[in-house]
């Protein structure tokens, strides 16, 4: 079947009434989550994982994907209206978007953000459709050694591209790898790090860690910001850019889309790194650089295009290789495993409806978001005013019910609460939980692929270096580690994440 046939199959799948309904629910919920500061897509998807058990796999993934890119749209709303980004990737949007709002141009800023995001989403959906199949075909030729090296490269890249201290990111990766070892060893049957607790014999549940670290931990951390939220803009008018806004937005949107498409594939920062990089690039190349920080429309168009492009392109390594580029993709892989779908290149050949249905649903979802964001802006403004103290008890109860429903075990709820406390402590220590989750997901997979590689080579570890693709990826991983040690690179890295 050629590309047009695959896209037609995806269109039929994504346009079924049930999938359209859940795509709309995901987009609406994602936008709402992006609008409410402190509730990110990772926390929301973690909380909703138990609810996906009863859904068909493609329906569940379409809804979760809608939440992810919907949050990229919604995050810009609070960034522009109240200078409080709902998402990390919307931090730089606040710099010029909020200044435009203070000048009475809030509607124009929101429209530019929505239109540039829609353009980037449309382009990236096409890129995924074009490049995912050949990448999946290449991945089918990978052996255990290549997969192990690829995952090692992904973990090291996530350390380099993580926000904050590299040492913190390395520590979180190692902790995630150790947590992934808890449970019964599949080959020997020996229990590891269970402390003689029978509840840990099957390992720590992925949903428990995700919901504790991203759900409870983030919610508690955001309670301290409740008093700083001030909504002075009650009404937004003029929801359409002027001709000048359009003309000034075209080039930044194109550059942001291109940069986000490249950076979104890399493990680590993804959408956040893309938006910071796009803003820095526009400040250097724009003819209106003197307006940046004072309400430049380019400062809204470029990062919004970049973060949406970065978010959607992160689906490529997840769909083709089964490797998560960010915590949300790790959660998506968790959802696939829960549904009995083995992530990786075989999905495209064994379950084409799921693969192509998800890809086409991204464009459908972006169209829904364009329709949702502009006409319903009044509702989003009112939602920002809801006091967080009314929301967080309901969210915690929802988390507890979701975790308990997994195994009907009180121990899981206590464990989630423990990870919530740990997540909050890490937040206060400026340690991102994202590398931990990537390590937790990839650790057991790396161990399994390493064992297979050693079994096939009769215990010879040099198999990782004698296979060309594996050796090239390990060499690249060593090069990235070497870069980390150079002070000049550290300075460039810190500058990339600078919130000027």
Coordinates of C-alpha atoms in Angstrom, one line a residue:
X1 CA 0.0 0.0 0.0
X2 CA 1.4 3.4 -1.0
X3 CA 1.3 6.6 1.1
X4 CA -2.0 7.8 -0.2
X5 CA -3.6 4.4 0.7
X6 CA -2.1 4.6 4.2
X7 CA -3.4 8.1 4.7
X8 CA -6.9 7.0 3.5
X9 CA -6.8 4.2 6.0
X10 CA -5.8 6.7 8.7
X11 CA -8.5 9.1 7.7
X12 CA -11.1 6.3 7.9
X13 CA -9.9 5.3 11.3
X14 CA -9.6 8.8 12.8
X15 CA -13.0 10.0 11.3
X16 CA -15.0 7.2 13.0
X17 CA -17.5 8.8 15.4
X18 CA -15.9 7.3 18.6
X19 CA -12.4 8.4 17.6
X20 CA -13.6 11.9 16.7
X21 CA -15.4 12.2 20.0
X22 CA -12.3 11.2 22.0
X23 CA -10.1 13.4 19.9
X24 CA -12.3 16.3 20.7
X25 CA -12.3 15.3 24.4
X26 CA -8.5 15.1 24.4
X27 CA -8.1 18.5 22.6
X28 CA -10.6 20.2 24.9
X29 CA -9.1 18.7 28.1
X30 CA -5.5 19.4 26.8
X31 CA -6.4 23.0 26.2
X32 CA -8.0 23.3 29.7
X33 CA -5.0 21.7 31.3
X34 CA -2.6 24.1 29.4
X35 CA -4.7 27.0 30.5
X36 CA -4.7 26.0 34.2
X37 CA -1.1 26.8 35.4
X38 CA 0.5 23.9 37.2
X39 CA -1.4 21.1 35.5
X40 CA 0.7 19.9 32.6
X41 CA 0.0 17.2 30.1
X42 CA 2.3 14.7 31.8
X43 CA 0.3 14.9 35.0
X44 CA -3.0 14.7 33.2
X45 CA -2.0 11.7 31.0
X46 CA -0.6 9.9 34.1
X47 CA -4.0 10.4 35.9
X48 CA -6.0 9.2 32.9
X49 CA -3.9 6.0 32.1
X50 CA -6.2 3.8 34.2
X51 CA -9.3 5.2 32.3
X52 CA -7.8 4.0 29.0
X53 CA -8.0 0.3 30.0
X54 CA -11.5 -0.1 28.6
X55 CA -10.8 1.8 25.3
X56 CA -9.5 0.3 22.1
X57 CA -5.8 1.1 21.7
X58 CA -6.2 3.6 18.8
X59 CA -8.9 5.5 20.6
X60 CA -6.9 5.7 23.8
X61 CA -3.8 7.0 22.0
X62 CA -5.8 9.5 19.9
X63 CA -7.2 11.0 23.1
X64 CA -3.9 11.1 25.0
X65 CA -2.2 12.7 21.9
X66 CA -4.9 15.3 21.8
X67 CA -4.2 16.2 25.5
X68 CA -0.5 16.5 24.7
X69 CA -0.6 19.0 21.8
X70 CA -3.8 20.6 23.2
X71 CA -1.7 21.6 26.2
X72 CA 0.8 23.3 23.9
X73 CA -2.0 25.5 22.6
X74 CA -3.6 26.2 26.0
X75 CA -0.3 27.0 27.7
X76 CA 0.0 30.1 25.5
X77 CA -3.3 31.5 26.7
X78 CA -2.1 32.0 30.3
X79 CA 1.3 33.1 29.2
X80 CA -0.3 35.9 27.1
X81 CA -3.1 36.9 29.4
X82 CA -1.6 36.7 32.9
X83 CA 2.1 36.3 32.3
X84 CA 1.9 32.8 33.9
X85 CA 2.9 30.1 31.4
X86 CA 0.7 27.0 31.7
X87 CA 3.5 25.0 30.1
X88 CA 7.3 25.2 30.2
X89 CA 7.4 25.5 26.5
X90 CA 5.2 28.7 26.8
X91 CA 7.7 30.5 29.0
X92 CA 9.2 32.6 26.2
X93 CA 5.7 33.3 24.7
X94 CA 5.0 35.3 27.9
X95 CA 7.8 37.7 27.3
X96 CA 6.2 39.4 24.3
X97 CA 2.7 38.0 24.4
X98 CA 1.9 39.5 27.8
X99 CA 3.3 42.9 26.7
X100 CA 1.0 42.7 23.7
X101 CA -1.9 42.0 26.0
X102 CA -1.0 45.0 28.2
X103 CA -1.2 47.2 25.1
X104 CA -4.7 46.0 24.3
X105 CA -3.5 43.4 21.7
X106 CA -4.4 40.2 23.6
X107 CA -6.8 39.0 20.9
X108 CA -4.2 39.5 18.1
X109 CA -1.5 37.7 20.2
X110 CA -3.8 34.8 20.9
X111 CA -4.8 34.5 17.2
X112 CA -1.1 34.6 16.0
X113 CA -0.3 31.9 18.6
X114 CA -3.2 29.7 17.4
X115 CA -2.5 30.2 13.7
X116 CA 1.3 29.6 13.9
X117 CA 0.7 26.5 16.1
X118 CA -1.9 25.2 13.5
X119 CA 0.6 25.7 10.6
X120 CA 3.4 24.0 12.5
X121 CA 1.1 21.1 13.4
X122 CA -0.1 20.6 9.8
X123 CA 3.5 20.6 8.5
X124 CA 4.7 18.2 11.1
X125 CA 1.8 15.8 10.6
X126 CA 2.9 15.6 6.9
X127 CA 6.5 15.1 7.9
X128 CA 5.6 12.3 10.2
X129 CA 3.6 10.6 7.4
X130 CA 6.6 11.0 5.0
X131 CA 9.5 10.0 7.3
X132 CA 8.0 7.6 9.9
X133 CA 7.6 4.6 7.4
X134 CA 11.2 4.6 6.1
X135 CA 12.5 5.0 9.6
X136 CA 10.4 2.1 10.8
X137 CA 11.7 0.0 7.9
X138 CA 15.3 0.8 9.0
X139 CA 14.4 0.0 12.6
X140 CA 13.1 -3.4 11.7
X141 CA 16.8 -4.3 10.8
X142 CA 18.0 -3.4 14.3
X143 CA 19.2 -6.2 16.5
X144 CA 19.4 -6.2 20.3
X145 CA 22.8 -4.6 20.3
X146 CA 21.5 -1.6 18.2
X147 CA 18.5 -1.1 20.4
X148 CA 20.7 -1.1 23.5
X149 CA 23.0 1.4 22.0
X150 CA 20.1 3.6 20.8
X151 CA 18.6 3.7 24.2
X152 CA 21.9 4.5 25.9
X153 CA 22.3 7.3 23.4
X154 CA 18.7 8.5 24.2
X155 CA 19.4 8.6 27.9
X156 CA 22.7 10.5 27.5
X157 CA 21.0 13.0 25.1
X158 CA 18.2 13.6 27.6
X159 CA 20.9 14.5 30.2
X160 CA 22.5 17.0 27.9
X161 CA 19.2 18.6 26.9
X162 CA 17.5 18.6 30.3
X163 CA 16.8 21.9 32.1
X164 CA 19.0 22.8 35.1
X165 CA 22.1 21.0 36.4
X166 CA 23.5 18.2 34.3
X167 CA 24.6 16.5 37.6
X168 CA 21.0 16.5 38.8
X169 CA 19.8 15.1 35.5
X170 CA 22.4 12.3 35.6
X171 CA 21.4 11.4 39.2
X172 CA 17.7 11.3 38.2
X173 CA 18.5 9.0 35.3
X174 CA 20.4 6.6 37.5
X175 CA 17.6 6.6 40.1
X176 CA 15.1 5.8 37.4
X177 CA 17.3 2.9 36.2
X178 CA 17.5 1.6 39.7
X179 CA 13.7 1.8 40.3
X180 CA 13.2 -0.1 37.0
X181 CA 15.2 -3.0 38.5
X182 CA 12.8 -3.5 41.4
X183 CA 10.9 -6.8 41.2
X184 CA 11.5 -10.4 40.1
X185 CA 14.2 -11.0 37.5
X186 CA 12.6 -12.7 34.5
X187 CA 15.5 -15.0 33.7
X188 CA 16.6 -16.2 37.2
X189 CA 13.4 -15.7 39.2
X190 CA 15.4 -13.9 41.9
X191 CA 13.7 -10.9 43.6
X192 CA 15.7 -7.7 43.5
X193 CA 15.3 -4.7 45.8
X194 CA 11.9 -5.8 47.0
X195 CA 12.8 -5.6 50.8
X196 CA 10.8 -8.8 51.3
X197 CA 7.6 -6.9 50.4
X198 CA 5.4 -9.2 48.3
X199 CA 3.7 -6.2 46.8
X200 CA 6.9 -5.3 45.1
X201 CA 7.6 -8.7 43.6
X202 CA 6.1 -7.7 40.3
X203 CA 8.0 -4.4 40.3
X204 CA 6.8 -0.8 40.7
X205 CA 3.9 0.1 38.5
X206 CA 4.7 2.7 35.8
X207 CA 1.3 4.5 36.4
X208 CA 2.2 4.7 40.2
X209 CA 5.5 6.5 39.5
X210 CA 4.1 8.7 36.8
X211 CA 1.0 9.8 38.8
X212 CA 3.0 10.3 42.0
X213 CA 5.9 12.3 40.4
X214 CA 4.0 14.3 37.8
X215 CA 0.5 14.3 39.4
X216 CA 0.8 14.6 43.2
X217 CA 4.3 16.2 43.2
X218 CA 3.4 18.9 40.7
X219 CA 0.1 19.7 42.3
X220 CA 1.6 20.2 45.7
X221 CA 4.4 22.3 44.3
X222 CA 2.0 24.6 42.5
X223 CA 0.0 25.4 45.6
X224 CA 2.7 27.8 46.6
X225 CA 2.1 29.9 43.5
X226 CA -1.6 30.3 44.2
X227 CA -1.2 33.8 45.7
X228 CA 0.9 35.1 42.8
X229 CA -1.9 34.6 40.2
X230 CA -3.5 37.9 39.2
X231 CA -6.0 38.0 36.4
X232 CA -6.4 41.6 35.3
X233 CA -7.6 40.9 31.8
X234 CA -11.3 39.9 32.0
X235 CA -12.3 40.4 28.4
X236 CA -10.5 39.9 25.1
X237 CA -11.4 41.7 21.9
X238 CA -10.2 41.7 18.3
X239 CA -9.6 38.0 17.8
X240 CA -7.9 38.4 14.4
X241 CA -4.4 39.6 13.5
X242 CA -3.9 42.7 11.4
X243 CA -2.3 42.5 7.9
X244 CA 1.0 43.7 9.4
X245 CA 0.8 41.0 12.1
X246 CA 0.4 38.4 9.3
X247 CA 3.3 39.6 7.3
X248 CA 5.6 39.9 10.3
X249 CA 4.6 36.4 11.5
X250 CA 5.2 34.4 8.3
X251 CA 9.0 34.1 8.4
X252 CA 9.2 33.5 12.2
X253 CA 6.5 30.8 11.9
X254 CA 8.5 29.1 9.1
X255 CA 11.8 29.3 11.1
X256 CA 10.1 28.1 14.3
X257 CA 8.5 25.2 12.5
X258 CA 11.8 24.1 11.0
X259 CA 13.7 24.4 14.3
X260 CA 11.0 22.6 16.3
X261 CA 10.8 19.8 13.7
X262 CA 14.5 19.1 14.2
X263 CA 14.7 19.5 18.0
X264 CA 11.5 17.6 18.7
X265 CA 13.0 14.3 17.5
X266 CA 15.9 14.6 20.1
X267 CA 15.4 13.0 23.5
X268 CA 15.1 15.5 26.3
X269 CA 13.9 19.1 25.9
X270 CA 11.7 18.7 22.8
X271 CA 9.0 21.4 22.8
X272 CA 10.6 23.4 25.5
X273 CA 14.1 23.5 24.0
X274 CA 12.5 24.3 20.6
X275 CA 10.6 27.3 21.9
X276 CA 13.6 28.7 23.7
X277 CA 15.8 28.2 20.7
X278 CA 13.3 29.7 18.3
X279 CA 13.0 32.9 20.4
X280 CA 16.8 33.2 20.6
X281 CA 17.1 32.8 16.8
X282 CA 14.4 35.4 16.1
X283 CA 16.2 37.9 18.4
X284 CA 19.3 37.5 16.3
X285 CA 17.8 37.6 12.8
X286 CA 14.6 39.8 13.1
X287 CA 14.6 43.3 11.7
X288 CA 12.5 44.3 14.7
X289 CA 14.8 42.9 17.4
X290 CA 14.5 46.2 19.3
X291 CA 10.9 45.4 20.0
X292 CA 11.5 42.0 21.6
X293 CA 10.4 42.0 25.2
X294 CA 8.1 45.0 24.5
X295 CA 5.4 43.3 22.5
X296 CA 6.9 41.9 19.2
X297 CA 4.6 39.7 17.3
X298 CA 7.6 37.6 16.2
X299 CA 8.2 36.7 19.8
X300 CA 4.8 35.0 19.9
X301 CA 4.8 33.4 16.4
X302 CA 8.2 31.7 16.5
X303 CA 8.1 30.0 19.9
X304 CA 4.5 28.9 19.4
X305 CA 5.2 27.3 16.0
X306 CA 8.4 25.7 17.5
X307 CA 6.8 24.2 20.6
X308 CA 3.9 22.7 18.6
X309 CA 6.3 21.3 16.0
X310 CA 8.6 19.9 18.7
X311 CA 5.7 18.3 20.5
X312 CA 4.4 16.5 17.4
X313 CA 7.8 15.5 16.0
X314 CA 8.5 13.7 19.3
X315 CA 6.0 11.1 18.1
X316 CA 8.5 9.9 15.4
X317 CA 11.0 8.1 17.7
X318 CA 8.1 6.8 19.8
X319 CA 6.2 5.4 16.8
X320 CA 9.1 4.1 14.8
X321 CA 11.6 2.9 17.4
X322 CA 9.6 2.6 20.7
X323 CA 12.0 5.2 22.2
X324 CA 10.4 8.1 24.2
X325 CA 11.8 11.6 23.4
X326 CA 10.2 13.2 26.5
X327 CA 8.1 12.2 29.6
X328 CA 4.8 12.4 27.7
X329 CA 6.0 10.0 25.1
X330 CA 7.2 7.7 27.9
X331 CA 3.6 7.8 29.2
X332 CA 2.3 7.1 25.7
X333 CA 4.6 4.0 25.5
X334 CA 3.2 3.0 28.9
X335 CA -0.3 3.3 27.5
X336 CA 0.6 1.1 24.5
X337 CA 2.1 -1.5 26.8
X338 CA -1.0 -1.5 29.0
X339 CA -3.1 -2.0 25.9
X340 CA -1.0 -5.0 24.9
X341 CA 0.7 -3.2 22.0
X342 CA 4.5 -3.6 21.8
X343 CA 6.0 -0.2 20.9
X344 CA 8.4 -0.1 18.0
X345 CA 8.6 -0.5 14.2
X346 CA 6.4 -3.6 14.1
X347 CA 3.4 -1.4 15.0
X348 CA 3.3 0.0 11.5
X349 CA 3.1 -3.4 9.8
X350 CA 1.1 -5.3 12.4
X351 CA -1.4 -2.6 13.4
X352 CA -1.6 -0.1 10.5
X353 CA -5.0 1.2 11.7
X354 CA -3.4 2.3 14.9
X355 CA -0.3 3.8 13.3
X356 CA -1.9 5.7 10.5
X357 CA -5.1 6.5 12.5
X358 CA -3.0 8.3 15.2
X359 CA -1.0 10.2 12.5
X360 CA -4.1 11.5 10.7
X361 CA -5.8 12.3 14.0
X362 CA -3.0 14.8 14.7
X363 CA -4.1 17.0 11.8
X364 CA -7.8 16.5 12.7
X365 CA -6.9 17.5 16.3
X366 CA -5.0 20.6 15.3
X367 CA -8.0 21.7 13.3
X368 CA -10.2 21.1 16.3
X369 CA -7.8 23.1 18.5
X370 CA -7.9 26.1 16.1
X371 CA -11.7 26.1 16.3
X372 CA -11.7 25.6 20.1
X373 CA -9.1 28.2 21.0
X374 CA -10.4 31.3 19.4
X375 CA -14.2 31.2 19.8
X376 CA -14.0 29.9 23.4
X377 CA -11.4 32.3 24.6
X378 CA -13.9 33.9 27.0
X379 CA -14.4 30.6 28.7
X380 CA -10.6 30.0 29.0
X381 CA -10.2 33.5 30.6
X382 CA -12.9 32.6 33.2
X383 CA -11.2 29.2 33.9
X384 CA -7.9 31.0 34.8
X385 CA -9.8 32.7 37.7
X386 CA -10.7 29.4 39.4
X387 CA -8.8 29.2 42.7
X388 CA -6.3 26.4 42.7
X389 CA -7.3 25.4 46.3
X390 CA -10.7 24.2 44.9
X391 CA -9.1 22.1 42.2
X392 CA -6.3 20.3 43.9
X393 CA -8.4 18.2 46.4
X394 CA -10.5 16.8 43.5
X395 CA -7.3 16.0 41.5
X396 CA -5.7 14.1 44.4
X397 CA -8.9 12.1 45.0
X398 CA -9.0 11.3 41.2
X399 CA -5.4 10.2 41.4
X400 CA -6.0 7.9 44.4
X401 CA -9.1 6.3 42.8
X402 CA -7.2 5.8 39.5
X403 CA -4.2 4.1 41.2
X404 CA -6.4 1.9 43.5
X405 CA -8.4 0.7 40.5
X406 CA -5.3 -0.8 38.9
X407 CA -4.9 -3.7 41.3
X408 CA -7.5 -2.9 44.1
X409 CA -4.5 -2.5 46.4
X410 CA -4.1 0.1 49.1
X411 CA -0.3 -0.4 48.9
X412 CA -0.3 1.2 45.4
X413 CA -2.0 4.4 46.8
X414 CA 0.5 4.6 49.6
X415 CA 3.4 4.1 47.1
X416 CA 1.9 6.9 44.9
X417 CA 1.8 9.2 47.9
X418 CA 5.4 8.4 48.6
X419 CA 6.4 9.2 45.1
X420 CA 4.4 12.4 45.3
X421 CA 6.4 13.5 48.3
X422 CA 9.6 12.5 46.6
X423 CA 8.6 14.4 43.5
X424 CA 7.9 17.5 45.5
X425 CA 11.3 17.3 47.2
X426 CA 13.0 16.9 43.9
X427 CA 11.1 19.9 42.6
X428 CA 12.3 22.0 45.5
X429 CA 15.9 20.8 44.9
X430 CA 15.6 21.8 41.2
X431 CA 15.7 18.2 40.0
X432 CA 13.5 17.5 36.9
X433 CA 11.5 14.3 37.2
X434 CA 11.5 13.8 33.4
X435 CA 15.0 12.1 33.3
X436 CA 13.9 9.7 36.1
X437 CA 10.8 8.7 34.2
X438 CA 12.8 8.1 31.0
X439 CA 15.3 6.0 32.9
X440 CA 12.5 4.0 34.6
X441 CA 10.9 3.2 31.2
X442 CA 14.1 2.5 29.3
X443 CA 16.0 0.7 32.1
X444 CA 14.3 -2.7 31.9
X445 CA 14.2 -2.5 28.1
X446 CA 17.9 -1.8 28.0
X447 CA 18.6 -4.7 30.4
X448 CA 16.6 -7.1 28.2
X449 CA 18.2 -6.0 24.9
X450 CA 21.7 -6.2 26.5
X451 CA 21.0 -9.8 27.7
X452 CA 19.8 -10.8 24.3
X453 CA 22.8 -9.3 22.6
X454 CA 25.2 -11.1 25.0
X455 CA 23.3 -14.4 24.5
X456 CA 23.6 -14.1 20.7
X457 CA 27.3 -13.3 20.9
X458 CA 28.0 -16.0 23.5
X459 CA 28.8 -13.5 26.2
X460 CA 31.1 -11.3 24.1
X461 CA 30.5 -7.6 25.1
X462 CA 32.5 -6.5 22.0
X463 CA 29.3 -7.2 20.0
X464 CA 28.3 -3.7 20.9
X465 CA 31.3 -2.3 19.1
X466 CA 31.7 -4.7 16.2
X467 CA 28.2 -4.0 14.7
X468 CA 28.6 -0.7 12.8
X469 CA 25.3 1.0 13.7
X470 CA 25.6 0.1 17.4
X471 CA 29.2 1.3 17.4
X472 CA 28.3 4.6 15.8
X473 CA 25.5 5.3 18.3
X474 CA 27.8 4.5 21.2
X475 CA 30.5 6.8 19.7
X476 CA 27.9 9.6 19.5
X477 CA 26.9 9.0 23.1
X478 CA 30.6 9.3 24.2
X479 CA 30.9 12.5 22.1
X480 CA 27.8 14.0 23.9
X481 CA 29.3 13.1 27.3
X482 CA 32.6 14.7 26.2
X483 CA 30.7 17.9 25.2
X484 CA 29.2 18.0 28.7
X485 CA 32.7 18.3 30.2
X486 CA 33.6 21.4 28.2
X487 CA 32.8 24.7 30.0
X488 CA 32.1 26.4 26.7
X489 CA 29.4 24.0 25.9
X490 CA 27.9 24.4 29.4
X491 CA 27.7 28.1 28.8
X492 CA 26.0 27.7 25.5
X493 CA 23.5 25.2 27.0
X494 CA 22.6 27.6 29.9
X495 CA 22.2 30.5 27.4
X496 CA 19.7 28.4 25.3
X497 CA 17.5 28.0 28.3
X498 CA 17.9 31.6 29.5
X499 CA 14.7 33.4 30.3
X500 CA 15.7 37.0 29.4

